[in-house]
Tab-separated table of C-alpha atoms in Angstrom:
chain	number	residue	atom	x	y	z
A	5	UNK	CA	11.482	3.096	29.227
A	6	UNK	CA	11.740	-0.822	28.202
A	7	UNK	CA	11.266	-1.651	24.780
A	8	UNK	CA	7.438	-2.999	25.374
A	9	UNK	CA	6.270	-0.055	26.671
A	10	UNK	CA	7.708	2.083	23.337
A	11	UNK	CA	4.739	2.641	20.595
A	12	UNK	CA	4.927	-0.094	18.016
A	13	UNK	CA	6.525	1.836	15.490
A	14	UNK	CA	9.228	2.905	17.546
A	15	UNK	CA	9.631	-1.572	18.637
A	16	UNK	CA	10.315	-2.288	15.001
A	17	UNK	CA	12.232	-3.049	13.375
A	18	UNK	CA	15.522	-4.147	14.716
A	19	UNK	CA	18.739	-2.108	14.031
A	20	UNK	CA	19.126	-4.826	11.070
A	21	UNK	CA	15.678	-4.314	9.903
A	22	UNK	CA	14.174	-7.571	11.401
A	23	UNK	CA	9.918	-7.702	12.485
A	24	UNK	CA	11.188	-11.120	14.389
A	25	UNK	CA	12.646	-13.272	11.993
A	26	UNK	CA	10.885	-11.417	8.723
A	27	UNK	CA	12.347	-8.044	7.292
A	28	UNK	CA	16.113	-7.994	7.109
A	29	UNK	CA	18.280	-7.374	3.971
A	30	UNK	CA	19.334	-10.205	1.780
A	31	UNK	CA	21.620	-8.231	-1.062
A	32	UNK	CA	25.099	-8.532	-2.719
A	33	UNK	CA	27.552	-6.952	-0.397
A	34	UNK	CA	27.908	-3.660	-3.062
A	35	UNK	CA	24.339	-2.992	-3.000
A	36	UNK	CA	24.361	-3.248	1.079
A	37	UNK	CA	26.267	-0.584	1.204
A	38	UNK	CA	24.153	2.015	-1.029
A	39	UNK	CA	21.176	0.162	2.146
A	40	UNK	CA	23.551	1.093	4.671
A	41	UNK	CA	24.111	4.643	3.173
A	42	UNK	CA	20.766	5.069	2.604
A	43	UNK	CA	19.564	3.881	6.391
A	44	UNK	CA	22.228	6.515	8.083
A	45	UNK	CA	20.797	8.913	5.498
A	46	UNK	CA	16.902	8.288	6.552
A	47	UNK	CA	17.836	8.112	9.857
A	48	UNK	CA	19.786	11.449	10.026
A	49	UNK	CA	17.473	13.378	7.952
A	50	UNK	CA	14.189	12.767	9.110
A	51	UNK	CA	14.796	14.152	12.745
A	52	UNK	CA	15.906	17.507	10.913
A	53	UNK	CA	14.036	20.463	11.340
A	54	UNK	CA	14.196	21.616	7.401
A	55	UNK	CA	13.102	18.065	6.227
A	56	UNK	CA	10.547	17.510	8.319
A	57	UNK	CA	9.062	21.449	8.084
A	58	UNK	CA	9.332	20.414	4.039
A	59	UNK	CA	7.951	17.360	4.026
A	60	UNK	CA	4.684	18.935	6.363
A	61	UNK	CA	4.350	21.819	4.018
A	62	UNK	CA	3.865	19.630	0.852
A	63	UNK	CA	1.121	17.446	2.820
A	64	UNK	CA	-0.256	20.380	3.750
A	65	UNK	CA	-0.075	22.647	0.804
A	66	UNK	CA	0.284	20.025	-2.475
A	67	UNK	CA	-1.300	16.583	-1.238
A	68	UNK	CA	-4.721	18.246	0.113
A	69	UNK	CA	-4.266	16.422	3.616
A	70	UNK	CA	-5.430	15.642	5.792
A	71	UNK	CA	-8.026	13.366	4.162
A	72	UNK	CA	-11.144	13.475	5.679
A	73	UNK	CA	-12.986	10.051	7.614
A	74	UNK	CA	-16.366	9.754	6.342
A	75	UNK	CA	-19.226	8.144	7.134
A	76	UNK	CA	-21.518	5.646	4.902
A	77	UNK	CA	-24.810	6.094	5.755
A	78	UNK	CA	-26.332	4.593	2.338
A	79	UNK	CA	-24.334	1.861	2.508
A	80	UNK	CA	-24.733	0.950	6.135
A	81	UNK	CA	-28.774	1.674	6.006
A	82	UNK	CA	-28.085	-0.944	2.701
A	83	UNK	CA	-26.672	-3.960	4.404
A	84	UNK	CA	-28.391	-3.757	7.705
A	85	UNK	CA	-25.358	-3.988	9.749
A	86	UNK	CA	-23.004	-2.363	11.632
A	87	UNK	CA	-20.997	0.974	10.782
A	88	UNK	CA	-19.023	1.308	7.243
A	89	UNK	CA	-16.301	4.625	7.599
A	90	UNK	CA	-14.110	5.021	5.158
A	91	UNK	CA	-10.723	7.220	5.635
A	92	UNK	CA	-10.815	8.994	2.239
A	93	UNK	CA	-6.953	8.072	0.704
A	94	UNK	CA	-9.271	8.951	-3.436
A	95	UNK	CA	-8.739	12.378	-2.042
A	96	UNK	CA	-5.051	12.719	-1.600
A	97	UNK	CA	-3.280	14.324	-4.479
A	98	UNK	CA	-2.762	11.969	-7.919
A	99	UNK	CA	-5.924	9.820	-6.151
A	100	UNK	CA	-4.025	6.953	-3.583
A	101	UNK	CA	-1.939	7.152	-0.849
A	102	UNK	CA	0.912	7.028	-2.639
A	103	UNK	CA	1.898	10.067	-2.756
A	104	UNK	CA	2.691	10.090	1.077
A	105	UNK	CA	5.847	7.878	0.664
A	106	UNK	CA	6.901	9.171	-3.275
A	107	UNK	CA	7.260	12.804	-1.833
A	108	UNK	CA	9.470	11.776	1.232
A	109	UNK	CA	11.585	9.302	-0.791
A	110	UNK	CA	11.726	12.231	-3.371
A	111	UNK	CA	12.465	14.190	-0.893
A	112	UNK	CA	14.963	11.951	0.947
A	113	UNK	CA	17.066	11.836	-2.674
A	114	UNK	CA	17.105	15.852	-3.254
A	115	UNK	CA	18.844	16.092	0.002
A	116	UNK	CA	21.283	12.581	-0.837
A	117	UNK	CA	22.047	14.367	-4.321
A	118	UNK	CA	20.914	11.458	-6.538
A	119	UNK	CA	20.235	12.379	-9.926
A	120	UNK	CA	17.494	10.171	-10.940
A	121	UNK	CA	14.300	8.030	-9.309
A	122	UNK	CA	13.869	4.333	-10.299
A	123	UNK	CA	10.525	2.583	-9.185
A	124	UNK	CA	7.804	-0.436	-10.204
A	125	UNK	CA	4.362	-0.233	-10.435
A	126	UNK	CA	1.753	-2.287	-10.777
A	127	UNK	CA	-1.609	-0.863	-11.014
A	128	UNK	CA	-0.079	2.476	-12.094
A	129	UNK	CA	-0.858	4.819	-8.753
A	130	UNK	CA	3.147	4.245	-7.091
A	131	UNK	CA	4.064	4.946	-10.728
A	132	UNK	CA	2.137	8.235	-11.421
A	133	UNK	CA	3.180	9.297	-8.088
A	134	UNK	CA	6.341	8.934	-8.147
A	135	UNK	CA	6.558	11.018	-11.372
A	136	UNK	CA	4.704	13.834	-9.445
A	137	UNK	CA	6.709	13.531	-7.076
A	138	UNK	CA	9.980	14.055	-9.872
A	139	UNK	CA	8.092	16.905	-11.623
A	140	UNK	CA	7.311	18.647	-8.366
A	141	UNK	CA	11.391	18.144	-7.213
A	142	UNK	CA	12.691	18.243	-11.146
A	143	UNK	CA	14.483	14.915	-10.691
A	144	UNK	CA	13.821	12.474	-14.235
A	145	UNK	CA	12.200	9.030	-13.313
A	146	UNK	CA	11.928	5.639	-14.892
A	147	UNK	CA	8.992	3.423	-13.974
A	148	UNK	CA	8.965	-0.352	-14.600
A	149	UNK	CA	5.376	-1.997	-15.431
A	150	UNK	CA	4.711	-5.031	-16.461
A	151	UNK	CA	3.044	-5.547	-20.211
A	152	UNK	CA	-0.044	-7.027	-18.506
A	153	UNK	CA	-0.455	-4.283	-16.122
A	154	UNK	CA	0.110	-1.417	-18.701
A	155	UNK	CA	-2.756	-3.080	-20.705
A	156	UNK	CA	-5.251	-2.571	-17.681
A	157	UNK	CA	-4.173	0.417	-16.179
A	158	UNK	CA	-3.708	2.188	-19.398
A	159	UNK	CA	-5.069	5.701	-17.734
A	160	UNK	CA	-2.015	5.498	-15.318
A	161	UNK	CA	0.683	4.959	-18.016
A	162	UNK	CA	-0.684	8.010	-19.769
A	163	UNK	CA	-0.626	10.281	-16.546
A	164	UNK	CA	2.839	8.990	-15.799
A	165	UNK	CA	4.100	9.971	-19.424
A	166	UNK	CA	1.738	13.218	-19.276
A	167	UNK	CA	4.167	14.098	-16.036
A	168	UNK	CA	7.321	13.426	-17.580
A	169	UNK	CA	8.188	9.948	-16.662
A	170	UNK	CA	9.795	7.254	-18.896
A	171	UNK	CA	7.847	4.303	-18.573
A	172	UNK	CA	9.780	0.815	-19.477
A	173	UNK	CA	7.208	-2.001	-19.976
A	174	UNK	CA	8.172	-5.400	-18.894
A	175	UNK	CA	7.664	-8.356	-20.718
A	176	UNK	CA	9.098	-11.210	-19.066
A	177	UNK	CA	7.231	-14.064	-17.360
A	178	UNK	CA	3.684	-12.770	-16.413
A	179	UNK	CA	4.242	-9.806	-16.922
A	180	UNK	CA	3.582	-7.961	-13.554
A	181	UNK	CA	4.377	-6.644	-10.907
A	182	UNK	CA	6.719	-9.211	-9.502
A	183	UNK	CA	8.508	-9.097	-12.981
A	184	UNK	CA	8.196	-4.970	-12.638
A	185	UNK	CA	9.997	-5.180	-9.344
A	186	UNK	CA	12.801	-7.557	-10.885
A	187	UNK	CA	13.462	-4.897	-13.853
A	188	UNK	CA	13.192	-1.810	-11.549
A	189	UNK	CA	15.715	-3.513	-8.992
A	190	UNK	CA	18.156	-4.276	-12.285
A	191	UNK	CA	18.322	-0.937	-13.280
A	192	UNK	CA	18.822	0.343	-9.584
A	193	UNK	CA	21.983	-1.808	-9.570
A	194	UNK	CA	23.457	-0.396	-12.454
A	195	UNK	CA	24.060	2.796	-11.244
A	196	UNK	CA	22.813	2.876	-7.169
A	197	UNK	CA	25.328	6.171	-6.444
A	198	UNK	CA	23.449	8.353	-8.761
A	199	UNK	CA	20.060	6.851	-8.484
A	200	UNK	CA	17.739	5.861	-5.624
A	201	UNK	CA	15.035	2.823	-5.732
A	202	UNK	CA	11.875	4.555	-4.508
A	203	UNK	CA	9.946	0.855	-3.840
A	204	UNK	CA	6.487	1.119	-3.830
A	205	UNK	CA	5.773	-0.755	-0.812
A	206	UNK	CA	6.233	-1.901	2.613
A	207	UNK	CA	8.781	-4.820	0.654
A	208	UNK	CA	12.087	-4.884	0.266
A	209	UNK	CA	15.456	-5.112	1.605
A	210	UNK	CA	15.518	-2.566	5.282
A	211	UNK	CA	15.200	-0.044	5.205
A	212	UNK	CA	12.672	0.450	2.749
A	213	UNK	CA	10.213	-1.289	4.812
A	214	UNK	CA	10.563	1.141	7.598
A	215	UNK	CA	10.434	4.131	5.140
A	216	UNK	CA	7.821	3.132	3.761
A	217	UNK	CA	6.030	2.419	6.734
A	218	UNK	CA	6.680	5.829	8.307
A	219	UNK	CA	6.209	7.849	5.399
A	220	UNK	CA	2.327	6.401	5.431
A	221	UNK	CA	1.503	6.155	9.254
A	222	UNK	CA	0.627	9.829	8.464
A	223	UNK	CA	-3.211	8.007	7.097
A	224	UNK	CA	-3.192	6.047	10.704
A	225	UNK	CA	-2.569	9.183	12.495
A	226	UNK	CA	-5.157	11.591	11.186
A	227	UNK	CA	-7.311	8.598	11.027
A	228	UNK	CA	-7.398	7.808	14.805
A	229	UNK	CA	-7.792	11.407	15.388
A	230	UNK	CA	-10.911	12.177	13.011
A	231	UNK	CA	-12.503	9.088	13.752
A	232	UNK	CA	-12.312	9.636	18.354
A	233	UNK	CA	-13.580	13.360	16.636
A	234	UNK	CA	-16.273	12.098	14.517
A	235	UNK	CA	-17.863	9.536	16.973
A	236	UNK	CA	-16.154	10.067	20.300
A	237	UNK	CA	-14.573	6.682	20.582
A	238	UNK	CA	-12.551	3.961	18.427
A	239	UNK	CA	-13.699	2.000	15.655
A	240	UNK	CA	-14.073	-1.704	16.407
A	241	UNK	CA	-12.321	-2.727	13.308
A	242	UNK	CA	-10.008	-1.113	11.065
A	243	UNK	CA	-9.108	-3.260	7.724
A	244	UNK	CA	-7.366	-3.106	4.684
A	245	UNK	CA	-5.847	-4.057	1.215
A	246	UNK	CA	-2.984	-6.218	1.257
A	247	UNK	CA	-0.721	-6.810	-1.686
A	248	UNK	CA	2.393	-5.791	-0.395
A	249	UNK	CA	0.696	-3.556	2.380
A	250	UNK	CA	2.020	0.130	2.341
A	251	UNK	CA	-1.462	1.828	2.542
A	252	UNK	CA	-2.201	-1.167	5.354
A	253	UNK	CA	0.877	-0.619	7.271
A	254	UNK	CA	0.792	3.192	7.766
A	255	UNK	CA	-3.332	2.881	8.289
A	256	UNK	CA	-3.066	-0.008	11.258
A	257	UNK	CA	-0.186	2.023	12.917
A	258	UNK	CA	-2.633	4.200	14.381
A	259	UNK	CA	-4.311	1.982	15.970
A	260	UNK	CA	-1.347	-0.834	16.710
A	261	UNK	CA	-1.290	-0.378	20.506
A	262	UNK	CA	-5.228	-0.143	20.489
A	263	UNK	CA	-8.096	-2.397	21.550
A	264	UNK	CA	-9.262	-2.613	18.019
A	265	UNK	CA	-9.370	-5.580	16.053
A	266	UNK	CA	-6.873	-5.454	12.457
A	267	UNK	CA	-7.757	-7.030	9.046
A	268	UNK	CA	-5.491	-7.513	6.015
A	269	UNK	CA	-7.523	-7.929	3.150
A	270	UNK	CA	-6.184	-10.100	0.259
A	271	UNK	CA	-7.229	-11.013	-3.077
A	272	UNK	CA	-8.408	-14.610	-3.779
A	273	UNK	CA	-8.930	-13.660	-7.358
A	274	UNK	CA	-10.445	-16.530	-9.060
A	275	UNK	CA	-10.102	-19.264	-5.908
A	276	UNK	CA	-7.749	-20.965	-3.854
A	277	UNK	CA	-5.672	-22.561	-6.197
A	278	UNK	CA	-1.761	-21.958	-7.237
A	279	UNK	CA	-1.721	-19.656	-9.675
A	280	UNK	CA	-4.941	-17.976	-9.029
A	281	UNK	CA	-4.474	-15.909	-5.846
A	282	UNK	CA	-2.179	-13.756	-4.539
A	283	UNK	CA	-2.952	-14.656	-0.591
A	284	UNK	CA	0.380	-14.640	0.899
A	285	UNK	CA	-1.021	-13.978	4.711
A	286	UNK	CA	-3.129	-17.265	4.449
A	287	UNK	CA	-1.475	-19.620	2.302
A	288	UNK	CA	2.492	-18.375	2.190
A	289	UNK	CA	5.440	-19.846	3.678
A	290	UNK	CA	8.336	-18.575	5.047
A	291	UNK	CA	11.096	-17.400	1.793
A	292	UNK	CA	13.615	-14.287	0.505
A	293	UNK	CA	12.381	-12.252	-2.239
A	294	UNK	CA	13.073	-9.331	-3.591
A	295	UNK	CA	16.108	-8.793	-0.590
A	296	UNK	CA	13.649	-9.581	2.051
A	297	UNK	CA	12.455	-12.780	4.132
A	298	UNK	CA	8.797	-12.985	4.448
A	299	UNK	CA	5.470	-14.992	3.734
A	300	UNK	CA	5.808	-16.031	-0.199
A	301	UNK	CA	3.789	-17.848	-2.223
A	302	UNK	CA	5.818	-20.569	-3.776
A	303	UNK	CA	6.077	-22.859	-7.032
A	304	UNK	CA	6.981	-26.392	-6.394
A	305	UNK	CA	10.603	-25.760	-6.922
A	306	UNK	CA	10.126	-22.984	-3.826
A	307	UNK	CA	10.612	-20.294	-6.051
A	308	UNK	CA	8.168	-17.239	-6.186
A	309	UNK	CA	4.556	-18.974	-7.858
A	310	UNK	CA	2.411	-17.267	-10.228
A	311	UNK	CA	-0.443	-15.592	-8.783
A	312	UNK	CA	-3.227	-13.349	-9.816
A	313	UNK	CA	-6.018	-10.472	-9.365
A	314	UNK	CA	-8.298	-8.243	-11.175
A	315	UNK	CA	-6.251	-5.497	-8.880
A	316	UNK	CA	-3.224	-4.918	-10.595
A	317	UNK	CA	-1.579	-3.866	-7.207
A	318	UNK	CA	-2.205	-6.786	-5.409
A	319	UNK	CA	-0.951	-9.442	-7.846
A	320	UNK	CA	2.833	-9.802	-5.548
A	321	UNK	CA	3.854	-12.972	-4.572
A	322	UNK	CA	4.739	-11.862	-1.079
A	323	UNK	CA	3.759	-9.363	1.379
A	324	UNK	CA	5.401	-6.820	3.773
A	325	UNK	CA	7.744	-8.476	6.396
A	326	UNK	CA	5.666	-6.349	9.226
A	327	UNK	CA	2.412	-7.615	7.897
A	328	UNK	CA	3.556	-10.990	8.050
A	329	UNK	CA	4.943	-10.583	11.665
A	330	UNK	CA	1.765	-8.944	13.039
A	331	UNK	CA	0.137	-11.890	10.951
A	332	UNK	CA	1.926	-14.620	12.597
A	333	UNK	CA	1.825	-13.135	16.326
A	334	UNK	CA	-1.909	-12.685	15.668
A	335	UNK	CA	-2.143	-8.931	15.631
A	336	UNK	CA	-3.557	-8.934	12.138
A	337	UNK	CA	-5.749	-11.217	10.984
A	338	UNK	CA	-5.711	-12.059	7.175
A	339	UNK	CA	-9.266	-12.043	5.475
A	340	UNK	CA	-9.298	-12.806	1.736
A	341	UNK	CA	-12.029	-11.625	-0.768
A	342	UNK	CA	-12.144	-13.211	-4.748
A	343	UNK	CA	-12.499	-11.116	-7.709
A	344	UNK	CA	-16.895	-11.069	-7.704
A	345	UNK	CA	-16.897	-9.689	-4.453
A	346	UNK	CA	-14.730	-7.097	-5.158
A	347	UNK	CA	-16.376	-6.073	-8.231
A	348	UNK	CA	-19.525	-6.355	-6.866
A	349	UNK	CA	-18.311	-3.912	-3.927
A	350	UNK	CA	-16.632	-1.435	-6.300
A	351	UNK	CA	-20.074	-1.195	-8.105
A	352	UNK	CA	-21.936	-1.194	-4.501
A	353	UNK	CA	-19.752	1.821	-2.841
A	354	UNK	CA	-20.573	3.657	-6.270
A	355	UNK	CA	-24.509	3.668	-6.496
A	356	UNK	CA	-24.877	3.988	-3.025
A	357	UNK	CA	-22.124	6.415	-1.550
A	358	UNK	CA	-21.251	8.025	-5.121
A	359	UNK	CA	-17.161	7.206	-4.382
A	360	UNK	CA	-16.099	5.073	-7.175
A	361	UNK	CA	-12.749	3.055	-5.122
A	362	UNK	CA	-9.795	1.186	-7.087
A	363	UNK	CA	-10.162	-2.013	-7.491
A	364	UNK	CA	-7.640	-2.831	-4.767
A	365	UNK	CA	-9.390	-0.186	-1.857
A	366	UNK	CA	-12.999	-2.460	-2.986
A	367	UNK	CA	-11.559	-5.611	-1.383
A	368	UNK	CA	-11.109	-3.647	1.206
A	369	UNK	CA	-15.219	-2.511	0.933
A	370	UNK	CA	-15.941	-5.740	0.205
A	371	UNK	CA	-14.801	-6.844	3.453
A	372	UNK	CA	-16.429	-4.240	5.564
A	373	UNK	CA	-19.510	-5.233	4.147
A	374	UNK	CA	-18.880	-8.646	4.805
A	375	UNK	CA	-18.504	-8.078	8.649
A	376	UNK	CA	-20.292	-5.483	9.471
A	377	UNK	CA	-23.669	-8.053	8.466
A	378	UNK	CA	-22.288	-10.650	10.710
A	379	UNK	CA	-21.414	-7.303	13.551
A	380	UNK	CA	-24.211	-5.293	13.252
A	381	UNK	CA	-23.540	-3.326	16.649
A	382	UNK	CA	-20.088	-2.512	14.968
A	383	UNK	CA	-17.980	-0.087	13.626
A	384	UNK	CA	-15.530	-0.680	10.512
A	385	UNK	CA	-13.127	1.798	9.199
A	386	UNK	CA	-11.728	1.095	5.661
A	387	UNK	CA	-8.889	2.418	4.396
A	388	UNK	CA	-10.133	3.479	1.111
A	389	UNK	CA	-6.641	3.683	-0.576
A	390	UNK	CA	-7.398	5.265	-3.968
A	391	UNK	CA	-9.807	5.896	-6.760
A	392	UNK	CA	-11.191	3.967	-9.481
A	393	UNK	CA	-11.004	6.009	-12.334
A	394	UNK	CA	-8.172	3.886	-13.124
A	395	UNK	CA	-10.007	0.933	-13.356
A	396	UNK	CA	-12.725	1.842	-15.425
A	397	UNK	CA	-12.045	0.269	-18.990
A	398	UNK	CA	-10.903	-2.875	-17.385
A	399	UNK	CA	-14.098	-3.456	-15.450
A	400	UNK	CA	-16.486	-2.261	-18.213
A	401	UNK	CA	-14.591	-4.683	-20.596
A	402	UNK	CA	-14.321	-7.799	-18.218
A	403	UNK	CA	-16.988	-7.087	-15.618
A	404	UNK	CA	-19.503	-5.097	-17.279
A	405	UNK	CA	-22.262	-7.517	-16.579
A	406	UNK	CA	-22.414	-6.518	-13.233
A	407	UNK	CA	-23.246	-2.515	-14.271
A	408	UNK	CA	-26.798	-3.558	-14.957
A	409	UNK	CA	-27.427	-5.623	-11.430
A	410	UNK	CA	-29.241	-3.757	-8.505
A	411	UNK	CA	-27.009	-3.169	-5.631
C-alpha cells in the first residue's frame, strides 16, 4: 500500500515529525535526546497489548466514554436552519477532553519510570486533568498557569490543588498561557530524566504533536460511529475550537479521509487587531515556537505577539503544526468568532439545550449557529470540548449583561 492510500493519521507525520514543512523539533541537542527517547518509547509502547488493554479499561471504566452525540432540537427549531449535533466532550471525566491525552501520557511515564509530571494550562481543564491523571497513577505534578488565567479560572486552580497538584502561577509578560508554556518547558529542562512534559496540546516539539493527536482521535472515532448510528449518514460539517487544537485534531481525524467539510474555529476576541486576537489560522505566518515551526502570530520584531480571548485556552500565539498543514492545503478551513458571539452562544446553548459549554467549546456553538442559518438543509457536528462551570464567575462579572437578553 502507497503512502496516499494509508488513513491520514497513519500519512503524518514524517519519521522527523514534519505535517510538510510544519511540525518538526527545534530543541537544544540534550533535550532532543529525552524527544528521541521519548518517541522510541511511544512508539514501542503503544502497540503493546498491556498498554493498550490499560489505557481501554480507564476510558471505559474511569472517563465514562464513550461520550454520547446528541442532537439539538431547541436550538435548531431556534435558528431556523440546518442541524446543530454536538459530540458531548462536558461528559468525559473532570468535564473536557482532556483527560483522553493526560491518562495516556500518565500512562506512557508509569511505564518510562519518571517520577514526576510537568504541564501548562491555561483555562485550567489540561491542568486539573493532568492532576487526575497523577492521583489516579500516584505520580506528584506541577502545573504552570499564568497569573491572568488563575484569576479567571479560579474553580480549576482549586480542583487542581483539591487533587493534589502544586500549582506555580506565572507572572511574567501577560501572564498566560504562552508565558505558562515557557515556565512549564523551564522546569522540564531541569530535570527531563526523572520528569516528563505532559503538553497540553497538539504543540510542541514531535512527538508530542502526534501523541497528542492519537491520544484524542478516540472523540473522532466514536464520533463518526454514533453520528452514521444516529442519522444513518455523515454530517456535512464537523467544526471546532482552535487554540492550539488538541480537542480539534483528534475530533476531525474521524472524518479526515471523508467527504465532509472541516472548520477550525478561532477566537477574534475583541477584533482584528495585534494584540487582540489569537487567530493564528487566518492571520499567522510561518515561525518556531515553543520547539515547533508553525503558523504564529508575530510582534514587529517577529517574535511571538500578544494576543487575547475571553477563553483562557485559546489565548496561544500559535496553533498545532497539523492544523496549520490541513489549513494551508485547504483541508480545514479557519472560521473565527469574537468574544460577543461567543458569549452570546454560551448563554444560547444554555436556555435552550440546558448544556452550559466552556467558553472555548461556545466558539465552537457559535459557529454552528452561524452556518447552519446560511445551510439550512445541513448538518453540523460540534465538538463540544468541555463544560462551563469553569467559566461562570468570569462571565457573570464581565458579561453579565447578556444573562438578562432573550435568546
Amino acid at each position: 500500500m502507497n503512502n496516499e492510500q494509508l488513513p491520514a493519521y497513519k500519512r503524518l507525520p514524517d519519521a522527523k515529525g514534519f505535517f510538510g514543512k510544519f511540525g518538526g523539533s527545534f530543541v537544544p541537542e540534550a533535550l532532543q535526546k529525552q524527544m528521541d527517547e521519548i518517541t522510541r518509547a511511544y512508539h514501542t509502547i503503544c502497540r503493546s497489548h498491556d498498554f493498550i488493554r490499560e489505557l481501554r479499561s480507564i476510558r471505559k471504566h474511569f472517563q465514562g466514554r464513550p461520550t454520547p452525540v446528541y442532537y439539538c432540537k431547541n436550538l435548531t427549531e431556534k435558528i431556523g436552519g440546518g442541524r446543530i449535533y454536538l459530540k458531548r466532550e462536558d461528559l468525559n471525566h473532570t468535564g473536557a477532553h482532556k483527560l483522553n491525552h493526560c491518562m495516556g501520557e500518565a500512562l506512557l511515564a508509569k511505564y518510562l519510570g519518571k517520577k514526576k509530571l510537568i504541564a501548562e494550562t491555561g483555562a485550567g481543564q489540561h491542568g486539573v486533568a493532568l492532576a487526575t491523571a497523577g492521583a489516579y497513577f500516584g505520580i506528584p505534578v506541577e502545573i504552570h498557569m499564568g497569573e491572568t488565567d488563575i484569576k479567571k479560572e479560579y474553580p480549576n486552580v482549586m480542583r487542581m490543588k483539591v487533587l493534589g497538584a502544586k500549582v506555580v502561577s506565572v507572572t511574567r509578560g501577560a501572564g498566560a498561557l504562552k508565558e505558562a508554556v515557557d515556565s512549564a518547558f523551564e522546569a522540564y529542562l531541569a530535570d527531563p530524566v526523572n520528569t516528563i512534559y505532559c503538553i497540553g496540546s497538539v504543540v510542541g516539539p514531535h512527538p508530542f504533536p502526534l501523541m497528542v493527536r492519537e491520544f484524542q482521535r478516540v472523540v473522532g472515532i466514536e464520533a463518526r460511529e454514533q453520528f452514521i448510528e444516529m442519522t444513518g449518514e455523515l454530517p456535512d460539517n464537523v467544526c471546532a475550537c482552535v487554540g492550539g487544537g488538541s480537542n480539534a485534531a483528534g475530533f476531525f481525524h474521524g472524518f479526515a479521509d471523508d467527504p465532509v467539510e472541516i472548520y477550525g474555529v478561532e477566537p477574534l476576541g475583541r477584533g482584528a487587531k495585534l494584540g487582540d486576537h489569537a487567530c493564528s489560522l487566518a492571520f499567522g505566518t510561518e515561525g518556531v515556537m515553543h520547539g515547533f515551526n508553525s503558523l504564529m502570530l508575530k510582534d514587529a520584531d517577529g517574535n511571538p505577539a500578544p494576543v487575547y480571548s475571553a477563553a483562557s485556552g485559546l489565548d496561544y500565539p500559535s496553533v498545532g503544526p497539523e492544523h496549520a498543514y490541513w489549513h494551508e492545503t485547504g483541508r480545514e478551513k479557519a472560521a473565527q468568532i469574537g468574544d460577543e458571539e461567543a458569549i452570546e452562544a454560551f448563554f444560547r446553548l444554555s436556555r435552550l439545550e440546558g448544556i452550559i459549554p466552556a467558553l472555548e467549546s461556545a466558539h465552537a456553538v457559535a459557529f454552528a449557529t452561524k452556518l447552519a442559518r446560511e445551510r439550512p438543509t445541513e448538518s453540523i457536528l460540534v465538538n463540544l470540548s468541555g463544560r462551563g462551570d469553569k467559566d461562570l464567575d468570569y462571565v457573570m462579572e464581565h458579561f453579565g449583561e447578556y444573562a438578562d437578553r432573550e435568546y
